Amino acid sequence: MWWLRRDLRVAGNPALTAAVEAARGRVVALFVLDDHLRAPAGANRLAFLYRALRDLDSRIGHRLVVRTGDPAKVVAQVAAEARAPQVFCAEDFGPYGRHRDGQVEAALRHAGATLHRVGSPYAVAPGTVVKSDGTPYAVFTPFYRSWRQHLDPEPLPPPPTVHWVGRPRLGVPPDPPITAALPDATEAAAQQRLRQFTDSEIEGYERRRDRPDLAGTSRLSPYLKFGLLHPDQVLLALGHRQGEGAERFRAELAWREFYADVLWRDPESARRAWAPTMRPLRADGGRLADSRFRAWAEGRTGYPLVDAGMRQLEQEGWMHNRVRMVTASFLIKDLHLPWQRGARHFLDRLVDGDLASNNHGWQWVAGTGTDASPYFRIFNPVTQSKQWDPDGSYIGRYLPELASVRSPKVHEPWRLPGGPPAGYPAPIVDHRVE
Ligand code: FAD
């Protein structure tokens, strides 16, 4: 039996290949709708997940078995119904996933079956990259150098020939209502985006990747999040390509793996500061903090780059990386709110929302994480805007109130004669003061 979680693809899937070999081609594919994960997922991520499951179901002759409930009960039950003594899945390294898999393993053992963890959502599994004395890296650059030594660009297994034998009863639920326009949640769309990026967009990635006004990044993050694409497939598509674009892109993939490693070693760091010295830090609460949080979340801070980013998040369930840093910095360093509050909001909206990348991305900005720079890592929302969105076209795309402003003052509209245009707020705080 093949138990899918966040590896929703049939190509290059070692857990599926192992299930096919063990069961001589007759495989049940099971997905468990687990409320423990559904509750915090956010509507955008759930809609993307359900669409990806529907695509997968249609590709396997509508044989995908979807059940709701506690995985420890459901997996053992479906394995017993299918008379499958062996269950295969990719290893999960997240805090909840590890706990859940331990329970499923025990339930299966009790029923005389076995759970096999084959492969992972990473090119190099968490826990693998260590210093020569066996201790982990706490800084990205040396981690990255060592990570590269572990890469093993072996061709991935082709999609196996499978006789799907599941007896579906439920089907995938309908999408929750969403307003964001999400990318196509299919394995084919993931492959196509990968090809287009590696064939023609990778050159110059290192120059364009910080510019939110350009389509300068791969937009592969939702596909990597749900395993419609595996990082090995991305690395293989890059091949031995040299050049600054390819080098920089490999390093970005490694950030995802670094944060997975950091979270695996310290699961509590999903919620509290990774750096012990930063744990006593206190942030603001109360009614003023609540109203500032709302202004930030709704894109009404009066700082155009921050507001454009927050509205991109609402409209697309995705935000450009540079703007994620600027909006996060604004919440923490200008509004003095806890990074956890912003991280929760991002996880509720992002279609690529991932506990390790998100919460450690937030900790990087806060200066409480692995790369601690608490005092001087401050993003100036105006200079960032001038530098990375020079003619204000990103701002104009998401803030119709400012779309007609054709001057550098689009970055600081309070300097326009007569103040900000009608409908756009004055800054809620003064960055120089905060
Ligand atoms: P590209 O620039 O094309 O990068 C390729 C891939 O590399 C990405 O798809 C992603 O898997 C990985 N990657 C790139 N940058 C990072 C990074 N800084 N950290 C970890 N992985 C990276 N990424 C998520 O996948 N999920 C999140 O929930 C998430 N939350 C974030 C929150 C904050 C506050 C910050 C600063 C960053 C966050 N990131 C997150 C990282 C990054 O912003 C996104 O991965 C990136 O914007 C996705 O767009 P892309 O696929 O076009 O990226």
Short mmCIF file of C-alpha atoms and ligand atoms in Angstrom, two decimals:
data_model
loop_
_atom_site.label_atom_id
_atom_site.label_comp_id
_atom_site.label_asym_id
_atom_site.label_seq_id
_atom_site.Cartn_x
_atom_site.Cartn_y
_atom_site.Cartn_z
CA MET A 1 0.00 0.00 0.00
CA TRP A 2 1.18 3.53 -0.81
CA TRP A 3 0.31 6.18 1.77
CA LEU A 4 0.67 9.65 0.25
CA ARG A 5 1.12 12.76 2.31
CA ARG A 6 3.11 15.57 0.74
CA ASP A 7 4.54 13.63 -2.20
CA LEU A 8 1.64 13.87 -4.62
CA ARG A 9 3.32 12.63 -7.77
CA VAL A 10 3.73 9.36 -9.61
CA ALA A 11 6.99 10.24 -11.41
CA GLY A 12 10.27 9.91 -9.53
CA ASN A 13 8.62 8.66 -6.36
CA PRO A 14 10.76 6.09 -4.50
CA ALA A 15 8.01 5.22 -1.97
CA LEU A 16 5.59 4.37 -4.78
CA THR A 17 8.25 2.39 -6.64
CA ALA A 18 9.01 0.40 -3.47
CA ALA A 19 5.28 -0.26 -2.90
CA VAL A 20 4.92 -1.52 -6.47
CA GLU A 21 7.89 -3.86 -6.09
CA ALA A 22 6.71 -5.22 -2.75
CA ALA A 23 3.15 -5.86 -3.93
CA ARG A 24 4.08 -7.10 -7.42
CA GLY A 25 2.38 -4.16 -9.07
CA ARG A 26 -0.97 -4.27 -7.21
CA VAL A 27 -1.11 -1.11 -5.13
CA VAL A 28 -3.68 0.72 -3.03
CA ALA A 29 -3.08 4.51 -2.91
CA LEU A 30 -4.35 6.08 0.31
CA PHE A 31 -4.64 9.70 1.38
CA VAL A 32 -5.90 10.47 4.89
CA LEU A 33 -7.66 13.77 5.55
CA ASP A 34 -6.30 14.48 9.01
CA ASP A 35 -8.04 17.32 10.86
CA HIS A 36 -4.91 17.98 12.86
CA LEU A 37 -3.32 19.21 9.61
CA ARG A 38 -6.46 20.49 7.91
CA ALA A 39 -7.38 22.94 10.67
CA PRO A 40 -4.26 25.15 10.42
CA ALA A 41 -3.77 24.68 6.66
CA GLY A 42 -5.72 27.71 5.42
CA ALA A 43 -8.22 27.65 2.56
CA ASN A 44 -5.71 28.36 -0.22
CA ARG A 45 -3.49 25.43 0.72
CA LEU A 46 -6.47 23.12 1.18
CA ALA A 47 -7.89 24.07 -2.22
CA PHE A 48 -4.50 23.44 -3.85
CA LEU A 49 -4.20 20.10 -2.05
CA TYR A 50 -7.68 18.94 -3.08
CA ARG A 51 -7.03 19.95 -6.69
CA ALA A 52 -3.74 18.06 -6.69
CA LEU A 53 -5.48 15.00 -5.23
CA ARG A 54 -8.20 15.16 -7.86
CA ASP A 55 -5.57 15.34 -10.61
CA LEU A 56 -3.73 12.38 -9.15
CA ASP A 57 -6.97 10.43 -8.76
CA SER A 58 -7.86 10.94 -12.42
CA ARG A 59 -4.39 9.79 -13.43
CA ILE A 60 -4.71 6.53 -11.52
CA GLY A 61 -8.11 5.57 -12.92
CA HIS A 62 -10.08 7.10 -10.02
CA ARG A 63 -8.67 4.57 -7.60
CA LEU A 64 -7.38 7.00 -4.96
CA VAL A 65 -8.72 6.00 -1.56
CA VAL A 66 -9.48 9.09 0.51
CA ARG A 67 -10.51 8.65 4.14
CA THR A 68 -11.05 11.09 6.99
CA GLY A 69 -9.85 10.51 10.53
CA ASP A 70 -6.94 9.72 12.78
CA PRO A 71 -4.18 8.27 10.57
CA ALA A 72 -3.19 5.75 13.27
CA LYS A 73 -6.63 4.16 12.94
CA VAL A 74 -7.33 4.79 9.27
CA VAL A 75 -4.04 3.55 7.80
CA ALA A 76 -4.19 0.29 9.78
CA GLN A 77 -7.85 -0.17 8.84
CA VAL A 78 -7.33 0.37 5.10
CA ALA A 79 -4.21 -1.83 5.14
CA ALA A 80 -6.26 -4.59 6.79
CA GLU A 81 -9.13 -4.21 4.30
CA ALA A 82 -6.65 -4.36 1.42
CA ARG A 83 -4.75 -7.25 3.04
CA ALA A 84 -1.58 -5.19 2.59
CA PRO A 85 1.13 -6.27 5.05
CA GLN A 86 3.45 -3.46 3.98
CA VAL A 87 2.75 0.27 3.84
CA PHE A 88 5.17 2.65 2.07
CA CYS A 89 5.49 6.40 2.51
CA ALA A 90 8.11 9.13 2.24
CA GLU A 91 9.65 10.02 5.59
CA ASP A 92 8.22 13.13 7.26
CA PHE A 93 10.62 15.24 9.32
CA GLY A 94 8.16 17.82 10.70
CA PRO A 95 7.27 17.82 14.42
CA TYR A 96 3.71 16.52 13.99
CA GLY A 97 4.53 14.21 11.08
CA ARG A 98 7.15 12.35 13.11
CA HIS A 99 4.80 11.86 16.01
CA ARG A 100 1.97 10.73 13.70
CA ASP A 101 4.18 8.28 11.83
CA GLY A 102 5.36 6.74 15.10
CA GLN A 103 1.74 6.13 16.05
CA VAL A 104 0.84 4.70 12.65
CA GLU A 105 3.88 2.45 12.79
CA ALA A 106 2.80 1.12 16.21
CA ALA A 107 -0.81 0.57 15.04
CA LEU A 108 0.37 -1.31 11.97
CA ARG A 109 2.76 -3.42 14.01
CA HIS A 110 -0.09 -4.31 16.33
CA ALA A 111 -2.03 -5.50 13.28
CA GLY A 112 0.95 -7.49 11.97
CA ALA A 113 1.88 -4.99 9.23
CA THR A 114 4.94 -2.78 8.66
CA LEU A 115 5.48 0.88 7.83
CA HIS A 116 8.41 1.55 5.47
CA ARG A 117 9.74 5.10 5.11
CA VAL A 118 11.32 5.45 1.68
CA GLY A 119 12.76 8.77 0.49
CA SER A 120 11.86 12.19 1.84
CA PRO A 121 10.65 15.57 0.54
CA TYR A 122 14.30 16.70 0.38
CA ALA A 123 17.34 16.13 -1.83
CA VAL A 124 19.35 15.47 1.34
CA ALA A 125 17.29 14.32 4.32
CA PRO A 126 17.45 16.34 7.56
CA GLY A 127 20.12 15.02 9.91
CA THR A 128 22.46 14.01 7.08
CA VAL A 129 24.59 17.15 6.72
CA VAL A 130 26.89 17.43 9.74
CA LYS A 131 30.34 18.84 10.51
CA SER A 132 33.35 16.50 10.61
CA ASP A 133 32.83 16.07 14.37
CA GLY A 134 29.20 15.02 13.82
CA THR A 135 27.63 18.23 15.14
CA PRO A 136 25.05 20.18 13.08
CA TYR A 137 25.60 23.44 11.24
CA ALA A 138 23.93 26.53 12.65
CA VAL A 139 25.01 28.81 9.81
CA PHE A 140 23.76 28.46 6.26
CA THR A 141 26.92 28.96 4.13
CA PRO A 142 29.00 26.09 5.56
CA PHE A 143 25.84 23.92 5.61
CA TYR A 144 25.41 24.67 1.91
CA ARG A 145 29.00 23.75 1.04
CA SER A 146 28.65 20.44 2.80
CA TRP A 147 25.11 19.83 1.43
CA ARG A 148 26.46 20.07 -2.10
CA GLN A 149 28.85 17.22 -1.38
CA HIS A 150 25.86 15.02 -0.52
CA LEU A 151 23.97 15.62 -3.75
CA ASP A 152 23.54 12.49 -5.75
CA PRO A 153 22.17 13.31 -9.20
CA GLU A 154 21.04 9.74 -9.98
CA PRO A 155 18.26 9.44 -12.56
CA LEU A 156 14.94 9.06 -10.76
CA PRO A 157 12.77 5.96 -11.19
CA PRO A 158 10.35 6.33 -14.12
CA PRO A 159 6.62 6.18 -13.26
CA PRO A 160 6.07 2.47 -12.52
CA THR A 161 3.43 0.31 -14.15
CA VAL A 162 0.78 -0.15 -11.50
CA HIS A 163 -2.44 -2.07 -11.22
CA TRP A 164 -4.34 0.22 -8.86
CA VAL A 165 -6.60 -1.85 -6.65
CA GLY A 166 -8.12 0.67 -4.21
CA ARG A 167 -11.84 0.74 -3.54
CA PRO A 168 -12.63 4.45 -3.21
CA ARG A 169 -15.73 5.31 -1.21
CA LEU A 170 -15.48 8.98 -0.42
CA GLY A 171 -13.59 10.99 -3.01
CA VAL A 172 -11.83 14.29 -2.55
CA PRO A 173 -13.94 16.97 -0.82
CA PRO A 174 -15.01 20.07 -2.75
CA ASP A 175 -12.67 23.08 -2.54
CA PRO A 176 -13.24 25.45 0.36
CA PRO A 177 -14.35 28.89 -0.90
CA ILE A 178 -11.31 30.98 -1.87
CA THR A 179 -10.75 34.23 -3.68
CA ALA A 180 -7.04 33.84 -4.50
CA ALA A 181 -6.06 32.81 -8.04
CA LEU A 182 -3.86 29.74 -7.49
CA PRO A 183 -1.49 28.05 -9.96
CA ASP A 184 -2.62 24.81 -11.61
CA ALA A 185 -2.28 22.01 -9.07
CA THR A 186 -1.19 19.24 -11.43
CA GLU A 187 1.99 17.25 -11.84
CA ALA A 188 2.00 18.25 -15.53
CA ALA A 189 1.85 21.95 -14.65
CA ALA A 190 4.71 21.47 -12.17
CA GLN A 191 6.84 19.77 -14.83
CA GLN A 192 6.01 22.44 -17.37
CA ARG A 193 6.93 25.28 -14.97
CA LEU A 194 10.19 23.50 -14.18
CA ARG A 195 11.07 23.06 -17.86
CA GLN A 196 10.24 26.62 -18.73
CA PHE A 197 12.31 27.94 -15.83
CA THR A 198 15.37 25.78 -16.40
CA ASP A 199 15.25 26.12 -20.21
CA SER A 200 14.84 29.84 -20.53
CA GLU A 201 14.55 31.75 -17.26
CA ILE A 202 17.47 30.55 -15.17
CA GLU A 203 19.97 32.84 -16.93
CA GLY A 204 19.86 36.08 -15.01
CA TYR A 205 17.95 34.55 -12.05
CA GLU A 206 20.62 35.95 -9.75
CA ARG A 207 19.86 39.49 -11.02
CA ARG A 208 16.08 39.26 -11.31
CA ARG A 209 15.22 37.21 -8.24
CA ASP A 210 15.05 40.21 -5.90
CA ARG A 211 12.79 42.24 -8.18
CA PRO A 212 9.10 41.76 -7.31
CA ASP A 213 8.12 43.80 -10.38
CA LEU A 214 9.62 41.14 -12.70
CA ALA A 215 8.68 37.47 -13.14
CA GLY A 216 12.19 36.63 -11.97
CA THR A 217 11.76 33.55 -9.77
CA SER A 218 10.69 29.98 -10.50
CA ARG A 219 7.29 29.98 -8.69
CA LEU A 220 7.95 26.32 -7.92
CA SER A 221 7.32 26.64 -4.17
CA PRO A 222 3.74 25.24 -4.07
CA TYR A 223 4.83 22.25 -6.16
CA LEU A 224 7.76 21.56 -3.85
CA LYS A 225 5.55 22.01 -0.81
CA PHE A 226 3.12 19.28 -1.87
CA GLY A 227 5.66 17.11 -3.66
CA LEU A 228 4.14 17.50 -7.10
CA LEU A 229 7.80 18.07 -7.75
CA HIS A 230 10.75 16.67 -5.83
CA PRO A 231 13.94 18.72 -5.39
CA ASP A 232 15.86 15.87 -7.05
CA GLN A 233 13.81 16.48 -10.19
CA VAL A 234 14.70 20.16 -10.03
CA LEU A 235 18.40 19.44 -9.47
CA LEU A 236 18.41 16.92 -12.32
CA ALA A 237 16.81 19.45 -14.64
CA LEU A 238 19.59 21.87 -13.69
CA GLY A 239 22.14 19.15 -14.36
CA HIS A 240 25.73 20.33 -14.16
CA ARG A 241 24.73 23.79 -15.29
CA GLN A 242 27.22 26.38 -14.10
CA GLY A 243 26.74 30.13 -14.12
CA GLU A 244 25.53 32.52 -11.49
CA GLY A 245 21.82 31.88 -12.10
CA ALA A 246 22.10 28.10 -11.62
CA GLU A 247 24.47 28.48 -8.65
CA ARG A 248 22.19 30.91 -6.93
CA PHE A 249 19.13 28.77 -7.59
CA ARG A 250 20.78 25.68 -6.06
CA ALA A 251 21.56 27.74 -2.99
CA GLU A 252 17.91 28.78 -2.66
CA LEU A 253 16.82 25.15 -2.78
CA ALA A 254 19.37 24.50 -0.04
CA TRP A 255 17.75 27.13 2.22
CA ARG A 256 14.62 24.98 2.20
CA GLU A 257 16.70 21.97 3.24
CA PHE A 258 18.65 23.95 5.85
CA TYR A 259 15.49 25.09 7.59
CA ALA A 260 14.03 21.57 7.49
CA ASP A 261 17.23 20.37 9.18
CA VAL A 262 17.09 23.13 11.81
CA LEU A 263 13.44 22.40 12.63
CA TRP A 264 14.04 18.65 12.75
CA ARG A 265 16.80 19.16 15.33
CA ASP A 266 14.77 21.63 17.38
CA PRO A 267 11.04 21.06 16.82
CA GLU A 268 10.15 23.64 19.48
CA SER A 269 11.69 26.34 17.28
CA ALA A 270 8.49 26.31 15.24
CA ARG A 271 6.96 28.34 18.07
CA ARG A 272 9.71 29.98 20.10
CA ALA A 273 13.05 31.68 19.36
CA TRP A 274 15.69 29.25 18.14
CA ALA A 275 18.47 31.30 19.84
CA PRO A 276 18.23 30.89 23.64
CA THR A 277 19.50 34.45 24.23
CA MET A 278 16.52 35.81 22.28
CA ARG A 279 13.83 33.93 24.19
CA PRO A 280 13.25 36.66 26.80
CA LEU A 281 12.39 39.19 24.04
CA ARG A 282 8.88 40.55 24.48
CA ALA A 283 6.66 42.12 21.82
CA ASP A 284 3.62 44.38 22.02
CA GLY A 285 0.08 43.18 22.70
CA GLY A 286 -3.25 44.88 23.47
CA ARG A 287 -5.70 46.88 21.38
CA LEU A 288 -3.20 49.11 19.60
CA ALA A 289 -1.22 46.02 18.62
CA ASP A 290 -4.43 44.40 17.33
CA SER A 291 -5.37 47.38 15.18
CA ARG A 292 -1.81 47.62 13.82
CA PHE A 293 -1.88 43.92 13.00
CA ARG A 294 -5.15 44.36 11.09
CA ALA A 295 -3.74 47.29 9.10
CA TRP A 296 -0.70 45.17 8.20
CA ALA A 297 -2.74 42.11 7.25
CA GLU A 298 -5.14 44.15 5.10
CA GLY A 299 -2.38 46.12 3.35
CA ARG A 300 -3.27 49.50 4.90
CA THR A 301 -0.05 50.56 6.65
CA GLY A 302 0.60 53.53 4.36
CA TYR A 303 3.92 52.03 3.22
CA PRO A 304 3.31 51.02 -0.41
CA LEU A 305 5.73 48.11 -0.73
CA VAL A 306 4.43 46.54 2.50
CA ASP A 307 0.81 47.03 1.44
CA ALA A 308 1.38 45.74 -2.10
CA GLY A 309 2.97 42.59 -0.65
CA MET A 310 0.10 41.94 1.74
CA ARG A 311 -2.42 42.41 -1.06
CA GLN A 312 -0.45 40.08 -3.33
CA LEU A 313 -0.74 37.52 -0.54
CA GLU A 314 -4.54 37.98 -0.47
CA GLN A 315 -4.94 37.86 -4.24
CA GLU A 316 -2.54 35.04 -5.09
CA GLY A 317 -1.84 33.13 -1.87
CA TRP A 318 1.81 33.81 -2.64
CA MET A 319 4.24 36.67 -2.09
CA HIS A 320 7.60 37.49 -3.61
CA ASN A 321 10.54 36.56 -1.35
CA ARG A 322 12.00 40.09 -1.10
CA VAL A 323 8.59 41.41 -0.09
CA ARG A 324 8.10 38.58 2.43
CA MET A 325 11.24 39.92 4.12
CA VAL A 326 10.09 43.54 3.98
CA THR A 327 6.56 42.84 5.27
CA ALA A 328 7.88 40.57 8.02
CA SER A 329 10.44 43.16 9.09
CA PHE A 330 7.74 45.81 9.18
CA LEU A 331 5.54 43.71 11.48
CA ILE A 332 8.39 42.94 13.84
CA LYS A 333 10.64 46.00 13.80
CA ASP A 334 8.21 48.81 12.97
CA LEU A 335 5.02 47.55 14.63
CA HIS A 336 6.81 45.62 17.42
CA LEU A 337 4.50 42.62 17.13
CA PRO A 338 5.61 39.03 17.77
CA TRP A 339 7.00 37.21 14.73
CA GLN A 340 4.77 34.25 15.62
CA ARG A 341 1.68 36.31 14.90
CA GLY A 342 2.89 37.24 11.42
CA ALA A 343 4.07 33.68 10.77
CA ARG A 344 0.61 32.33 11.62
CA HIS A 345 -1.02 34.77 9.23
CA PHE A 346 1.37 33.79 6.43
CA LEU A 347 0.71 30.11 7.07
CA ASP A 348 -3.01 30.76 6.87
CA ARG A 349 -2.72 32.43 3.45
CA LEU A 350 0.32 30.99 1.64
CA VAL A 351 -0.30 28.23 -0.88
CA ASP A 352 3.35 27.21 -0.33
CA GLY A 353 3.05 27.60 3.46
CA ASP A 354 5.63 25.33 5.05
CA LEU A 355 6.33 25.28 8.79
CA ALA A 356 10.14 25.07 8.48
CA SER A 357 10.68 27.61 5.67
CA ASN A 358 8.04 30.00 6.96
CA ASN A 359 8.76 30.05 10.67
CA HIS A 360 12.52 30.08 10.21
CA GLY A 361 12.16 32.70 7.46
CA TRP A 362 10.35 34.78 10.08
CA GLN A 363 13.02 34.05 12.68
CA TRP A 364 15.73 35.12 10.21
CA VAL A 365 14.00 38.47 9.82
CA ALA A 366 13.37 38.76 13.57
CA GLY A 367 17.02 37.96 14.29
CA THR A 368 16.01 35.21 16.70
CA GLY A 369 16.98 32.29 14.47
CA THR A 370 20.08 30.53 13.27
CA ASP A 371 21.62 33.67 11.80
CA ALA A 372 21.09 36.06 14.68
CA SER A 373 21.30 39.76 13.78
CA PRO A 374 18.68 41.21 16.07
CA TYR A 375 19.54 44.91 16.01
CA PHE A 376 20.75 45.83 12.57
CA ARG A 377 18.63 43.59 10.33
CA ILE A 378 16.00 46.22 9.62
CA PHE A 379 14.41 46.59 6.20
CA ASN A 380 13.64 50.18 5.37
CA PRO A 381 10.32 49.93 3.50
CA VAL A 382 11.05 53.01 1.39
CA THR A 383 14.63 52.33 0.31
CA GLN A 384 13.74 48.67 -0.37
CA SER A 385 10.88 49.86 -2.52
CA LYS A 386 13.06 52.29 -4.51
CA GLN A 387 15.76 49.69 -4.99
CA TRP A 388 13.68 46.64 -5.96
CA ASP A 389 10.59 48.15 -7.57
CA PRO A 390 12.26 51.14 -9.20
CA ASP A 391 9.36 52.41 -11.32
CA GLY A 392 6.67 51.34 -8.84
CA SER A 393 5.02 48.87 -11.22
CA TYR A 394 4.72 46.14 -8.54
CA ILE A 395 3.08 48.70 -6.25
CA GLY A 396 0.71 49.83 -9.03
CA ARG A 397 -0.27 46.23 -9.79
CA TYR A 398 -1.59 45.56 -6.28
CA LEU A 399 -2.54 49.05 -5.07
CA PRO A 400 -5.01 50.59 -7.53
CA GLU A 401 -5.06 53.70 -5.30
CA LEU A 402 -1.47 54.41 -6.36
CA ALA A 403 -1.53 53.05 -9.92
CA SER A 404 -1.70 56.50 -11.49
CA VAL A 405 1.19 57.96 -9.48
CA ARG A 406 3.98 58.36 -12.02
CA SER A 407 6.79 59.69 -9.89
CA PRO A 408 9.33 58.36 -7.40
CA LYS A 409 6.92 59.57 -4.72
CA VAL A 410 4.94 56.36 -5.35
CA HIS A 411 7.35 54.87 -2.77
CA GLU A 412 6.44 57.51 -0.18
CA PRO A 413 3.06 58.94 -1.18
CA TRP A 414 2.80 61.09 1.95
CA ARG A 415 5.30 63.36 0.16
CA LEU A 416 2.93 64.00 -2.76
CA PRO A 417 1.52 67.52 -2.86
CA GLY A 418 -1.71 67.20 -0.90
CA GLY A 419 -0.64 63.92 0.73
CA PRO A 420 -1.57 60.35 -0.27
CA PRO A 421 -4.23 59.95 -3.00
CA ALA A 422 -7.84 59.46 -1.88
CA GLY A 423 -8.42 56.01 -0.43
CA TYR A 424 -4.77 55.38 0.51
CA PRO A 425 -3.80 55.84 4.18
CA ALA A 426 -1.07 57.99 5.70
CA PRO A 427 1.70 55.90 7.35
CA ILE A 428 0.45 54.29 10.57
CA VAL A 429 3.91 54.67 12.16
CA ASP A 430 7.05 56.63 11.29
CA HIS A 431 9.75 54.19 10.27
CA ARG A 432 12.56 56.56 11.37
CA VAL A 433 11.13 56.68 14.88
CA GLU A 434 10.24 53.01 15.26
P1 FAD B 1 12.69 30.76 -6.08
O1 FAD B 1 13.48 32.01 -5.87
O2 FAD B 1 12.47 30.35 -7.47
O3 FAD B 1 13.43 29.61 -5.26
C1 FAD B 1 13.32 28.22 -5.61
C2 FAD B 1 12.92 27.40 -4.40
O4 FAD B 1 13.92 27.50 -3.38
C3 FAD B 1 11.64 27.87 -3.75
O5 FAD B 1 10.51 27.36 -4.41
C4 FAD B 1 11.80 27.33 -2.34
O6 FAD B 1 11.47 25.96 -2.27
C5 FAD B 1 13.29 27.47 -2.10
N1 FAD B 1 13.59 28.73 -1.41
C6 FAD B 1 13.90 29.93 -1.97
N2 FAD B 1 14.18 30.84 -1.01
C7 FAD B 1 13.99 30.22 0.17
C8 FAD B 1 14.13 30.63 1.54
N3 FAD B 1 14.52 31.87 1.89
N4 FAD B 1 13.84 29.74 2.51
C9 FAD B 1 13.47 28.47 2.19
N5 FAD B 1 13.35 28.02 0.92
C10 FAD B 1 13.61 28.88 -0.07
N6 FAD B 1 9.07 29.38 1.38
C11 FAD B 1 8.20 28.36 1.33
O7 FAD B 1 8.34 27.46 0.49
N7 FAD B 1 7.16 28.28 2.23
C12 FAD B 1 6.94 29.26 3.16
O8 FAD B 1 6.00 29.15 3.94
C13 FAD B 1 7.83 30.36 3.19
N8 FAD B 1 7.63 31.37 4.08
C14 FAD B 1 8.53 32.42 4.12
C15 FAD B 1 8.36 33.44 5.08
C16 FAD B 1 9.25 34.50 5.16
C17 FAD B 1 9.06 35.57 6.20
C18 FAD B 1 10.35 34.55 4.27
C19 FAD B 1 11.32 35.68 4.33
C20 FAD B 1 10.53 33.55 3.32
C21 FAD B 1 9.64 32.47 3.23
N9 FAD B 1 9.79 31.44 2.28
C22 FAD B 1 8.92 30.40 2.27
C23 FAD B 1 10.95 31.42 1.37
C24 FAD B 1 10.73 32.10 0.01
O9 FAD B 1 10.15 33.36 0.18
C25 FAD B 1 9.88 31.26 -0.94
O10 FAD B 1 10.35 29.94 -1.00
C26 FAD B 1 9.92 31.82 -2.36
O11 FAD B 1 9.46 33.15 -2.37
C27 FAD B 1 9.07 30.95 -3.28
O12 FAD B 1 9.05 31.48 -4.56
P2 FAD B 1 9.80 30.75 -5.76
O13 FAD B 1 9.44 29.32 -5.81
O14 FAD B 1 9.55 31.55 -7.00
O15 FAD B 1 11.32 30.92 -5.30
#
